[in-house]
CSV table of C-alpha atoms and ligand atoms in Angstrom, one decimal:
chain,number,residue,atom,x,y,z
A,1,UNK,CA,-26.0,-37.7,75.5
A,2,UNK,CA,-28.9,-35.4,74.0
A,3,UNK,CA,-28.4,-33.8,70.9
A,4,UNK,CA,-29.6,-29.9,71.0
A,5,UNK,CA,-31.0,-29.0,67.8
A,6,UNK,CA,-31.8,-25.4,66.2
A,7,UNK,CA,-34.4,-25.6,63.8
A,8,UNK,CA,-34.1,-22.8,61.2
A,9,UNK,CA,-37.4,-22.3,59.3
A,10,UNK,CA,-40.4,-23.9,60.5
A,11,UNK,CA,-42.1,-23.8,57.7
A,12,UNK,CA,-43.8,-27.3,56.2
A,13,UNK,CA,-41.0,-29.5,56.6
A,14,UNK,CA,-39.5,-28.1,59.5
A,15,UNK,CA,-42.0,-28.5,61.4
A,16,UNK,CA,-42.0,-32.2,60.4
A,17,UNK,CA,-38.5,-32.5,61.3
A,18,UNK,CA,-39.7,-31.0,64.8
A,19,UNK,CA,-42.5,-33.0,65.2
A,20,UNK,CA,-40.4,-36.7,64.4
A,21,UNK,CA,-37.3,-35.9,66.4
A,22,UNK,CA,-39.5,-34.6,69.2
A,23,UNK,CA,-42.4,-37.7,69.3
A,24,UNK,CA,-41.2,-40.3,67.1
A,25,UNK,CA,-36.5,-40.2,67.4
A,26,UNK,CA,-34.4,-40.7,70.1
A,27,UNK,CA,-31.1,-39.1,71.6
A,28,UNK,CA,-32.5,-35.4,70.2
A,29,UNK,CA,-33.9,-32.2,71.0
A,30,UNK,CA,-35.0,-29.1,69.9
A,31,UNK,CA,-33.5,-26.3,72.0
A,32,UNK,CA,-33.7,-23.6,69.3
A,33,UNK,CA,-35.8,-22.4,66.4
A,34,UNK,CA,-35.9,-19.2,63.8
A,35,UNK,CA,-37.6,-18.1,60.8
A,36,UNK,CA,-37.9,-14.9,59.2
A,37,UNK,CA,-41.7,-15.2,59.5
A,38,UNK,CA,-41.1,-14.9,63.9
A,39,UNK,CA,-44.5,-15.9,64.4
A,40,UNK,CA,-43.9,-19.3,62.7
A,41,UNK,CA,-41.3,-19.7,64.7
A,42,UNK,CA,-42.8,-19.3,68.2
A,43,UNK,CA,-46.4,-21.6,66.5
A,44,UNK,CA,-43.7,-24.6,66.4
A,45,UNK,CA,-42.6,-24.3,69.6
A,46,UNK,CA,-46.0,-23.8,71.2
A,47,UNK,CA,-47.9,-26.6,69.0
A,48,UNK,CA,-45.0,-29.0,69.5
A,49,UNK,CA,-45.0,-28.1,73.3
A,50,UNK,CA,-41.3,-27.8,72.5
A,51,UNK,CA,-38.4,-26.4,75.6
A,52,UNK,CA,-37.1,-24.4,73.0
A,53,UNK,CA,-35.7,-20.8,72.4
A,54,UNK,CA,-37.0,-18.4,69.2
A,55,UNK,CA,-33.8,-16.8,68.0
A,56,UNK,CA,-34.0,-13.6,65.6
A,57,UNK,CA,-32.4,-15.0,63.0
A,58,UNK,CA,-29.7,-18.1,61.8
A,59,UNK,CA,-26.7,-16.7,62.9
A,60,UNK,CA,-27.5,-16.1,66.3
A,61,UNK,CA,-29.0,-19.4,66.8
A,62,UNK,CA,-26.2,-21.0,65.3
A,63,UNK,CA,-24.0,-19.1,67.7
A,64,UNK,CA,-25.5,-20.3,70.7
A,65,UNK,CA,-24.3,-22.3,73.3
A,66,UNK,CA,-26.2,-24.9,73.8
A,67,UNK,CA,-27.2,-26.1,70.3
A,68,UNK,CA,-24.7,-28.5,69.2
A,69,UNK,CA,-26.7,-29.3,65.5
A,70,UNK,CA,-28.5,-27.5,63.4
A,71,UNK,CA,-31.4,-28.2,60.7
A,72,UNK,CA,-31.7,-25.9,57.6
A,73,UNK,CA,-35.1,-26.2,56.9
A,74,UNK,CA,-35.5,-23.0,55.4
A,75,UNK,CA,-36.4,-21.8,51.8
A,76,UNK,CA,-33.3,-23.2,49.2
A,77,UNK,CA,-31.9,-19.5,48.4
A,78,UNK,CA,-31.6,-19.6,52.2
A,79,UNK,CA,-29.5,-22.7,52.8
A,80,UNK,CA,-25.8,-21.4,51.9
A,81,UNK,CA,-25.6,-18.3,54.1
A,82,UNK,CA,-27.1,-20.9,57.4
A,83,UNK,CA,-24.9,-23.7,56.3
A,84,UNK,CA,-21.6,-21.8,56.0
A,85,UNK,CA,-22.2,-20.3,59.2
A,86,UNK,CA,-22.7,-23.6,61.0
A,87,UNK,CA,-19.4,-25.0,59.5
A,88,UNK,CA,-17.3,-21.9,60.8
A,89,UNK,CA,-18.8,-22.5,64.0
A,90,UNK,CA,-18.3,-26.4,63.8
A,91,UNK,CA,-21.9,-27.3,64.1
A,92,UNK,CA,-23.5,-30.6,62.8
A,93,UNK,CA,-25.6,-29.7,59.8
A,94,UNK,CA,-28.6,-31.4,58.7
A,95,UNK,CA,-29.7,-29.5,55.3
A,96,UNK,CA,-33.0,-30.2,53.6
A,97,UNK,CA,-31.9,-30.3,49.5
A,98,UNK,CA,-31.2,-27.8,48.1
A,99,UNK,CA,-27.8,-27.9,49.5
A,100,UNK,CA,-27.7,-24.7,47.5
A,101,UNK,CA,-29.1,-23.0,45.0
A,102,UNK,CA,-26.0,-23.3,42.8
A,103,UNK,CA,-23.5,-25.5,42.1
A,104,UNK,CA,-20.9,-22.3,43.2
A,105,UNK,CA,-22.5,-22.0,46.2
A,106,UNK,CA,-22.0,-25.4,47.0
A,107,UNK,CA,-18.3,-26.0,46.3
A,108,UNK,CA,-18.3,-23.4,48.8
A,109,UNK,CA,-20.1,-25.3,51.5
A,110,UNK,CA,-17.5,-28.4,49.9
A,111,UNK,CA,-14.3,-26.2,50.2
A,112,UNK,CA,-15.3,-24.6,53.4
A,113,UNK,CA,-15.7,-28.2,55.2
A,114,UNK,CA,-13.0,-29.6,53.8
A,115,UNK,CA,-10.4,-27.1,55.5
A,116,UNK,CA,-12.6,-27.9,58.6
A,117,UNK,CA,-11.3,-30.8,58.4
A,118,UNK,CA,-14.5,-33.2,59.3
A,119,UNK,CA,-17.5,-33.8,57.7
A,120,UNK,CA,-20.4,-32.1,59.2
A,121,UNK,CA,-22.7,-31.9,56.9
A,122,UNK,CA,-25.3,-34.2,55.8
A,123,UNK,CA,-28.0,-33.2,53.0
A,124,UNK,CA,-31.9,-34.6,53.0
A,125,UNK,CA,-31.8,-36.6,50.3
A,126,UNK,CA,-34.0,-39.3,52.5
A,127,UNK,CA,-34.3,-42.0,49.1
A,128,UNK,CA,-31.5,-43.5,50.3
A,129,UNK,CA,-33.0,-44.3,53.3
A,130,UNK,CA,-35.6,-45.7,52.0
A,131,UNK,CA,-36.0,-49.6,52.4
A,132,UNK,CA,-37.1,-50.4,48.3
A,133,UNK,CA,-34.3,-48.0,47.2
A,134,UNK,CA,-31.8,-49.7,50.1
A,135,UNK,CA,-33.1,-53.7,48.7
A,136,UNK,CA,-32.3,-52.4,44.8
A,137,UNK,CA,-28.8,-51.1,46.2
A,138,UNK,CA,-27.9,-54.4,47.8
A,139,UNK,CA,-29.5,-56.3,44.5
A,140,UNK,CA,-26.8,-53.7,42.5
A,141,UNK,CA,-24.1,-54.1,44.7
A,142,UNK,CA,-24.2,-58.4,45.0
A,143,UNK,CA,-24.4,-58.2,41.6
A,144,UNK,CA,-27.7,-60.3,41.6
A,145,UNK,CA,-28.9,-59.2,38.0
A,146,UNK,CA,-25.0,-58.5,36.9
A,147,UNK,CA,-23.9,-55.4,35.1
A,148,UNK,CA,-26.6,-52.9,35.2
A,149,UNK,CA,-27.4,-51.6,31.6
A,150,UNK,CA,-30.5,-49.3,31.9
A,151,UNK,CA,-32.5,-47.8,34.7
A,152,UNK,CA,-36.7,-46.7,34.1
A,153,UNK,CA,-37.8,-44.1,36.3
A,154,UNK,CA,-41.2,-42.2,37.4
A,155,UNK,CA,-41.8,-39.8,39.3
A,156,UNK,CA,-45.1,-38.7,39.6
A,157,UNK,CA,-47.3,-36.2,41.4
A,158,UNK,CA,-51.1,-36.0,41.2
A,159,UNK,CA,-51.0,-32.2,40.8
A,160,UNK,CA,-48.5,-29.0,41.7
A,161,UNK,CA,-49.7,-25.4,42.3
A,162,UNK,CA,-49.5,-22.3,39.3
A,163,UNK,CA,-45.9,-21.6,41.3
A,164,UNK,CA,-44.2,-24.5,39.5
A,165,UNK,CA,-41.7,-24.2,36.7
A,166,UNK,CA,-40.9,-26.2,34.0
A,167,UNK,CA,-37.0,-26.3,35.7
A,168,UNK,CA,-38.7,-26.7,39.1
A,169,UNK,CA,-39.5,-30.5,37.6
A,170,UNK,CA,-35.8,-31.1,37.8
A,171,UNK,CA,-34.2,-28.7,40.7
A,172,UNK,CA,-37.2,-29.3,42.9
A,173,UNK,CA,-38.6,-32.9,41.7
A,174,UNK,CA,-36.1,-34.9,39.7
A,175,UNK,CA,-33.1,-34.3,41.9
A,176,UNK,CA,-34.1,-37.1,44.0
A,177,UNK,CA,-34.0,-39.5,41.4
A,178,UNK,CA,-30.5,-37.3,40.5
A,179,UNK,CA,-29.3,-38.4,44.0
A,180,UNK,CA,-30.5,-41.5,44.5
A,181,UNK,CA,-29.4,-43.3,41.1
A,182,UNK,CA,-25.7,-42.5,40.7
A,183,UNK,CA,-25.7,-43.7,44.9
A,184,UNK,CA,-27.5,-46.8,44.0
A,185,UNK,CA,-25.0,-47.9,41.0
A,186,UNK,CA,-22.1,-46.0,42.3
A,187,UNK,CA,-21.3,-44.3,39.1
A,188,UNK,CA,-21.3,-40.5,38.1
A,189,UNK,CA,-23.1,-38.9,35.0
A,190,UNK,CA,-21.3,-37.6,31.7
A,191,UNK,CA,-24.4,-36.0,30.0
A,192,UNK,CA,-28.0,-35.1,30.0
A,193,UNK,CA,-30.8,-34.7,27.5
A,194,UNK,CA,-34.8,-33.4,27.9
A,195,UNK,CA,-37.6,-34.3,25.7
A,196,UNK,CA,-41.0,-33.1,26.0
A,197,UNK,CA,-44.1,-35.2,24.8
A,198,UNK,CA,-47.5,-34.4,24.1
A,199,UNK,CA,-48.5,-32.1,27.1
A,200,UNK,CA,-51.3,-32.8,29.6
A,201,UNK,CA,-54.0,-30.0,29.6
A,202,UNK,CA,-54.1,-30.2,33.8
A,203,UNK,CA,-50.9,-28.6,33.5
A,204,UNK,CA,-50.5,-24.7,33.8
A,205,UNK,CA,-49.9,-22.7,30.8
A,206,UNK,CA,-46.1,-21.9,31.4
A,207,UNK,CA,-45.8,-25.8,32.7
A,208,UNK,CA,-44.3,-28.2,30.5
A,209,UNK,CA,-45.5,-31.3,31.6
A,210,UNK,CA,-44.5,-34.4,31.4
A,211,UNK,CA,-41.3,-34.6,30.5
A,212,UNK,CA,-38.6,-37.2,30.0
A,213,UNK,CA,-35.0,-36.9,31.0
A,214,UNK,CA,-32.1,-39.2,29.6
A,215,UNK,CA,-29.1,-39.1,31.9
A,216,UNK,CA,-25.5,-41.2,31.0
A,217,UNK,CA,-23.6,-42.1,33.3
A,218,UNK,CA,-19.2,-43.0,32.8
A,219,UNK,CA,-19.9,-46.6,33.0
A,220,UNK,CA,-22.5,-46.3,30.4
A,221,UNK,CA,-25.7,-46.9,31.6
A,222,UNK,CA,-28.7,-45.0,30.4
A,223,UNK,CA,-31.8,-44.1,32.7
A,224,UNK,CA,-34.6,-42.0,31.5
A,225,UNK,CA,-36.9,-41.0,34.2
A,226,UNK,CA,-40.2,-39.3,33.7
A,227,UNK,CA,-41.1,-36.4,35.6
A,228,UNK,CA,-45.3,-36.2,35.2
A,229,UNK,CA,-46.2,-33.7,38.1
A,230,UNK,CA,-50.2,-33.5,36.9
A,231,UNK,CA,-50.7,-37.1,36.5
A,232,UNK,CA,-53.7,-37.1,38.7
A,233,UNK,CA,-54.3,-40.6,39.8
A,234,UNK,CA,-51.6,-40.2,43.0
A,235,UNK,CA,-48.2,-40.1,43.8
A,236,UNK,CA,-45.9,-42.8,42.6
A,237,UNK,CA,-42.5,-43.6,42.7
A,238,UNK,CA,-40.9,-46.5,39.8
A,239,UNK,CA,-37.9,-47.5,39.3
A,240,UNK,CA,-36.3,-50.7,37.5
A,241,UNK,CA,-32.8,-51.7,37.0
A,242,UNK,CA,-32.1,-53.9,33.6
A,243,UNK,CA,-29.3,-55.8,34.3
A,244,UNK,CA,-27.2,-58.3,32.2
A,245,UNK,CA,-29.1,-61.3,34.2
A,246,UNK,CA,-32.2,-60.3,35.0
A,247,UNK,CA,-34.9,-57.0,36.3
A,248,UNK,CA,-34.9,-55.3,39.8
A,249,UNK,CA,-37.8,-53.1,40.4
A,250,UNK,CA,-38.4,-51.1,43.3
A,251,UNK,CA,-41.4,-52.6,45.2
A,252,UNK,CA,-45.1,-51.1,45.5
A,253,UNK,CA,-46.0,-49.2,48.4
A,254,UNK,CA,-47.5,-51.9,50.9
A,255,UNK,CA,-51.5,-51.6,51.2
A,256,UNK,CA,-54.5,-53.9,51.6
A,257,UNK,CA,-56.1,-55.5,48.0
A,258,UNK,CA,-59.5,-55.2,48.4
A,259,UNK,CA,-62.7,-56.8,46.5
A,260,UNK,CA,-65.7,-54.5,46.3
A,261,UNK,CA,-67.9,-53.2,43.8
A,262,UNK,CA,-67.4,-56.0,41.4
A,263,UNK,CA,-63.7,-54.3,41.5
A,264,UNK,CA,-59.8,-55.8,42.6
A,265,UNK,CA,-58.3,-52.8,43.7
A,266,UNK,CA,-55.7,-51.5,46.1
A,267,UNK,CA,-54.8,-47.7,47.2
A,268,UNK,CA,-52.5,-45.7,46.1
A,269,UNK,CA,-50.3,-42.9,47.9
A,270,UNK,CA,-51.5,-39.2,47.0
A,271,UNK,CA,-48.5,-37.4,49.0
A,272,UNK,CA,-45.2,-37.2,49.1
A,273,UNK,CA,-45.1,-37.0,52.3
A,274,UNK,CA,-46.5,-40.1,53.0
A,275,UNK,CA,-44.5,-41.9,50.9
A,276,UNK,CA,-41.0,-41.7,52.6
A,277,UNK,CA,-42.4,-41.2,55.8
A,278,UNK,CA,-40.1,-44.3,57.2
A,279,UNK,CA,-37.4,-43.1,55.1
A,280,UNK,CA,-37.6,-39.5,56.8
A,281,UNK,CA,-37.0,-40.9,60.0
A,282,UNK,CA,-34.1,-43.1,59.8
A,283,UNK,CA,-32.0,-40.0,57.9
A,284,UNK,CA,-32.9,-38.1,60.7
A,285,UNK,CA,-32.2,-41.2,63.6
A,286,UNK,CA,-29.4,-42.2,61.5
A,287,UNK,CA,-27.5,-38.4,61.9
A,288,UNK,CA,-28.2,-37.7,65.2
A,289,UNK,CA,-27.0,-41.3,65.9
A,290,UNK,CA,-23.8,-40.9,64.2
A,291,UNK,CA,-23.1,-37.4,65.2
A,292,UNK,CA,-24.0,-37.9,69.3
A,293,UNK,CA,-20.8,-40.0,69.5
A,294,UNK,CA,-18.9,-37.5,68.0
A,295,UNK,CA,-18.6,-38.9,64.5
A,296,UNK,CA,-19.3,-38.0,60.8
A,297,UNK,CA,-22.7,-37.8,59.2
A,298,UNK,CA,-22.8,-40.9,57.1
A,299,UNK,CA,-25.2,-40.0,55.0
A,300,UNK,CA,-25.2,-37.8,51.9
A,301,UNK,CA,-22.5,-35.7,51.9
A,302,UNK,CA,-21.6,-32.1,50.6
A,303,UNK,CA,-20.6,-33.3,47.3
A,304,UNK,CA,-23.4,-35.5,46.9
A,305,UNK,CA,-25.1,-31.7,47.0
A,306,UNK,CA,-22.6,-30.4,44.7
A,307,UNK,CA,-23.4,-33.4,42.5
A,308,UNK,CA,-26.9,-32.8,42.6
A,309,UNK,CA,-26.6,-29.1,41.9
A,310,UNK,CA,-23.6,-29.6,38.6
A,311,UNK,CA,-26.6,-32.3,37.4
A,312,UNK,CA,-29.8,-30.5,37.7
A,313,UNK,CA,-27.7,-27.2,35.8
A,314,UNK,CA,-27.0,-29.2,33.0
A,315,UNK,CA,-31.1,-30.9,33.2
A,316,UNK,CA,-32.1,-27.3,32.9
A,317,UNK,CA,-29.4,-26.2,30.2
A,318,UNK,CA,-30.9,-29.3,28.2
A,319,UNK,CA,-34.4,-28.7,29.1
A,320,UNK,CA,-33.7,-24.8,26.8
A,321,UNK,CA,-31.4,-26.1,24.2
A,322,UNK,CA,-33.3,-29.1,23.3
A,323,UNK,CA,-29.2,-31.0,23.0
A,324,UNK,CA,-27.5,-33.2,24.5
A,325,UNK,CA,-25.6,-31.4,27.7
A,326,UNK,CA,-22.6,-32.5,29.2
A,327,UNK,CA,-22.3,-32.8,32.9
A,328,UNK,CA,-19.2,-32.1,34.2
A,329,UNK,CA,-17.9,-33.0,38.2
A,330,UNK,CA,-14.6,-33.1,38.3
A,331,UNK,CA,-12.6,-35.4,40.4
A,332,UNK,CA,-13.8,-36.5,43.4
A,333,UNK,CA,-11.8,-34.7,46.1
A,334,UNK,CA,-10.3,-37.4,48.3
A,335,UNK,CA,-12.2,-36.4,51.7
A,336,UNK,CA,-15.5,-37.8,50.0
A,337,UNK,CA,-13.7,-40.6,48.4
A,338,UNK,CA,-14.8,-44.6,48.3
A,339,UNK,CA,-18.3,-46.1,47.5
A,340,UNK,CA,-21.4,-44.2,49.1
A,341,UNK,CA,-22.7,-47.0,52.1
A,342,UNK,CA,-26.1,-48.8,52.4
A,343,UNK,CA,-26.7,-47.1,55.7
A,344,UNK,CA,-27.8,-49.8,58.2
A,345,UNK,CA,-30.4,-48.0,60.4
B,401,NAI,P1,-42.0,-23.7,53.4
B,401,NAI,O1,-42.2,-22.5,52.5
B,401,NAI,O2,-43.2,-24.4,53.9
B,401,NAI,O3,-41.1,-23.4,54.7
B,401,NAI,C1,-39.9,-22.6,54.6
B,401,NAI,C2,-39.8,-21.8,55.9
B,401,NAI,O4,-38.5,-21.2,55.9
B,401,NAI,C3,-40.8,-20.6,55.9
B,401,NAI,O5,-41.5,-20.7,57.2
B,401,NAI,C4,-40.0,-19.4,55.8
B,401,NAI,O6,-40.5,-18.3,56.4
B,401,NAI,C5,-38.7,-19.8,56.3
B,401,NAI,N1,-37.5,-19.1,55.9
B,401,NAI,C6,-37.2,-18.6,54.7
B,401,NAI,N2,-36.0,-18.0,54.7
B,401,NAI,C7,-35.5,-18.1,55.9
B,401,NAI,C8,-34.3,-17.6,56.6
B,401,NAI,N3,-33.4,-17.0,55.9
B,401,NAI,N4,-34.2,-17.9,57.9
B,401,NAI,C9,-35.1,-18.6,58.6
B,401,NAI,N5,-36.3,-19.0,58.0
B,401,NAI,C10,-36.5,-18.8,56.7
B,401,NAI,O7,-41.1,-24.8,52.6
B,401,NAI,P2,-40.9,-26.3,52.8
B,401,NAI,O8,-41.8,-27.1,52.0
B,401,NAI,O9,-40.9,-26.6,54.3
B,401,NAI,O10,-39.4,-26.5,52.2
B,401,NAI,C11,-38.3,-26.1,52.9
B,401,NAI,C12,-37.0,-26.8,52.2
B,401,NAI,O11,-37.2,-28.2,52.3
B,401,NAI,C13,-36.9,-26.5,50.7
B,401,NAI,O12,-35.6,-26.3,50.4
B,401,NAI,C14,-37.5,-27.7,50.0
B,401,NAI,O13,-36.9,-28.0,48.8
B,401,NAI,C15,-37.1,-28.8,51.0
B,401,NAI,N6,-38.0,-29.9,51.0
B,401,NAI,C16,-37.5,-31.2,51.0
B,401,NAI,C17,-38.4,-32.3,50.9
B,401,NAI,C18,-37.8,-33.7,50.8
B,401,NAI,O14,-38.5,-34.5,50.3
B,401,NAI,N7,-36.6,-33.9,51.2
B,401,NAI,C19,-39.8,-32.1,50.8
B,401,NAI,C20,-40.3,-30.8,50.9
B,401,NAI,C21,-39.4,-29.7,51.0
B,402,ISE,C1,-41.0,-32.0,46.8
B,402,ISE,O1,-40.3,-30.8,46.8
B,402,ISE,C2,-40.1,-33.1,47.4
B,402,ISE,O2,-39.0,-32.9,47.8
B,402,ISE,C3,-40.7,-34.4,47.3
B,402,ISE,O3,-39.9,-35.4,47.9
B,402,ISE,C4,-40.9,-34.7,45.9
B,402,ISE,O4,-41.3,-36.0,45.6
B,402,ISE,C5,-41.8,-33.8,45.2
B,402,ISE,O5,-42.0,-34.1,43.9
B,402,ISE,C6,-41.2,-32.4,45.3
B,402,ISE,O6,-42.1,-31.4,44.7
C-alpha cells in the first residue's frame, strides 16, 4: 500500500522531504501540499512534477480524504495548531522539530495523543538515525566502554544569518544534541548551566557566540557541548563518550585524503544539510514503513518533543541567569514508557 502524504509548508525542508520521498523512498506519496505563501505551494508541485493537490490551508488538507499522513514542515510557531488537528483526525504525523514552540503546547500534542489512544506522531529529530550516532548507541548500550561518565560535544556551523539569536543556538541548534544524548544513554536531565567565552568578532552584535552548555543528567553524567555557529572553517558535528573502560567517539564524515600542494588534507562538510543526508532518509523510510502496516511511528515520540522543549527552556533560563537551572520532566507517562530503540532501517 501507498502512503498519501500532505505536505504543509514547502518551504526549505519541505521541499526536501518532497523531493526524498518522491525520487529517493519507497511505499510514499505526495497527494497534498499548503503553505500560507500559495505560490510556494503550487512551485513544489510543479518542480517536483508531483500528482498532488494545493490546499488553502492545514486544516483542510488534513481533512481530506485521501491523505492518510501528514508532514509539518512548516515554520515552528506553526506546528501545534497542524499537529493537533492531525491527531483529532487520526492522521500519521511526521513533525519537523520544533514539536512546538513551548513546552505547554507540547503536553498538549502529548495529552491529546494519549486519549487517542495510539501513537501517531513522530518528531524529526533525524540524529538518531544517523549511522555514527546509531554505532555510539550500540557501543553505550553493550556496555563496551562500561558506565558512561562524561560526554564532549560540538556543534558547529561555518556562519548563520543577522536573524539568529543568542537562544536560537539552543531552541534551533543545540536541541539536537538535547535529543540525541539522553536517547543515546537512556537517561533524562536534572539541570542545565551556560557559559560564554571570549566572543568571535564574525558573530553579529546581538550574537553571543560560542557558547558552552553543561547539562546533568539523573544518573550523573556530565556533557558540555559547544555550540560555535560562526566557526568558519565548515560544519562539524563531535561527540565522545568517556566511559569507565575506555573512549567512543563519533566517526568523521567519510571523504577522500588527498596529497597536493606539499599538503595532507581531506574535506570537510560546510552544510547541514549534507551532513545527515542518509540520516534524513531512513527517519523518513523508517515512518512511512512502520505506519503503511498500520503501526506506531517508532521513532521519536511526542514526549521526546516535550523533553526537548522542558530542556532547551531551562538552556535559555540559564543562558539569562548566568545559574545553574533545573530541568524538570516529570514522570514518564506510561504510553512512552521502556528504553528509546536503535531503529534498524
Ligand atoms: P522555511 O522558512 O524555509 O519554510 C517554512 C515554510 O512554511 C515557508 O514556506 C512558509 O511560508 C510556510 N508556513 C509558515 N507557516 C505556515 C502555515 N501555518 N501553514 C502552512 N505553511 C506555513 O523554513 P525551513 O528551514 O524549511 O524550516 C521549517 C521547519 O523545519 C522549522 O521548524 C525548522 O526548525 C525545521 N528544520 C529542521 C531541520 C532538521 O535538521 N531536522 C533543518 C532545518 C529546518
Ligand atoms: C538547523 O536549524 C538544523 O536543524 C540543523 O540540523 C542544525 O545542525 C543547524 O545548526 C540548525 O541551524
Amino acid at each position: 500500500m501507498t502512503l498519501r502524504i500532505g505536505v504543509i509548508g514547502t518551504g526549505a525542508i519541505g521541499r526536501e522531504h518532497i523531493r526524498r520521498i518522491t525520487n529517493n523512498l519507497s511505499g510514499g506519496e505526495i497527494v497534498a501540499v499548503t503553505d500560507v505563501n500559495a505560490d510556494a505551494a503550487k512551485a513544489a508541485v510543479e518542480n517536483y512534477n508531483l500528482n498532488a493537490k494545493v490546499y488553502p490551508d492545514d486544516v483542510s488538507l488534513i481533512a481530506a480524504d485521501d491523505v492518510d499522513a501528514i508532514l509539518v514542515t512548516s515554520w515552528g510557531p506553526a506546528h501545534q495548531q497542524s499537529v493537533l488537528a492531525g491527531i483529532a483526525a487520526g492522521k500519521y504525523v511526521f513533525c519537523e522539530k520544533p514539536l512546538a514552540t513551548t513546552a505547554e503546547g507540547c503536553r498538549q500534542i502529548v495529552d491529546a495523543e494519549i486519549a487517542h489512544g495510539k501513537r501517531l506522531v513522530q518528531v524529526g529529530f533525524m540524529r538518531r538515525y544517523d549511522s555514527g550516532y546509531q554505532q555510539l548507541k550500540r557501543a553505550v548500550d553493550e556496555r563496551f566502554i562500561g558506565e558512561p561518565l562524561m560526554i564532549r560535544c560540538a556543534h558547529r556551523n561555518p556562519e548563520v544569518n543577522e536573524a539568529y539569536t543568542t537562544d536560537m543556538a539552543v531552541t534551533d541548534t543545540l536541541v539536537h544534541e538535547i535529543d540525541v544524548l539522553h536517547w543515546l544513554v537512556n537517561d533524562d536531565y536534572t539541570s542545565v548551566r551556560v557559559s560564554f567565552p571570549k566572543k568571535t568578532r564574525h558573530a553579529s552584535s546581538h550574537l553571543r557566540d560560542p557558547q558552552v552548555i553543561t547539562l546533568e543528567t539523573k544518573g550523573g553524567i556530565l556533557i558540555t557541548t559547544e555550540v560555535f555557529v560562526n566557526c568558519k572553517y565548515g560544519y562539524d558535528i563531535q561527540c565522545e563518550i568517556i566511559g569507565e573502560e575506555g573512549i567512543v567517539r563519533l566517526p568523521e564524515v567519510a571523504g577522500i585524503t588527498y596529497r597536493k600542494n606539499a599538503q595532507l588534507g581531506v574535506d570537510l562538510l560546510t552544510d547541514w544539510k549534507d551532513r545527515f543526508i542518509d540520516a534524513y532518509d531512513r527517519e523518513l523510510q523508517d515512518f512511512i514503513d512502520q505506519v503503511s502496516k498500520g503501526g506506531e511511528p517508532q521513532g521519536p515520540t511526542s514526549w521526546d518533543g516535550y523533553i526537548a522543549s522542558v530542556t532547551a527552556d531551562a538552556c535559555v533560563r540559564a543562558q539569562e541567569s548566568g545559574q545553574e537551572e533545573t530541568i524538570d520532566l516529570g514522570p514518564t507517562p506510561e504510553f512512552y514508557g521502556g528504553a528509546a530503540p536503535l531503529y534498524s532501517v
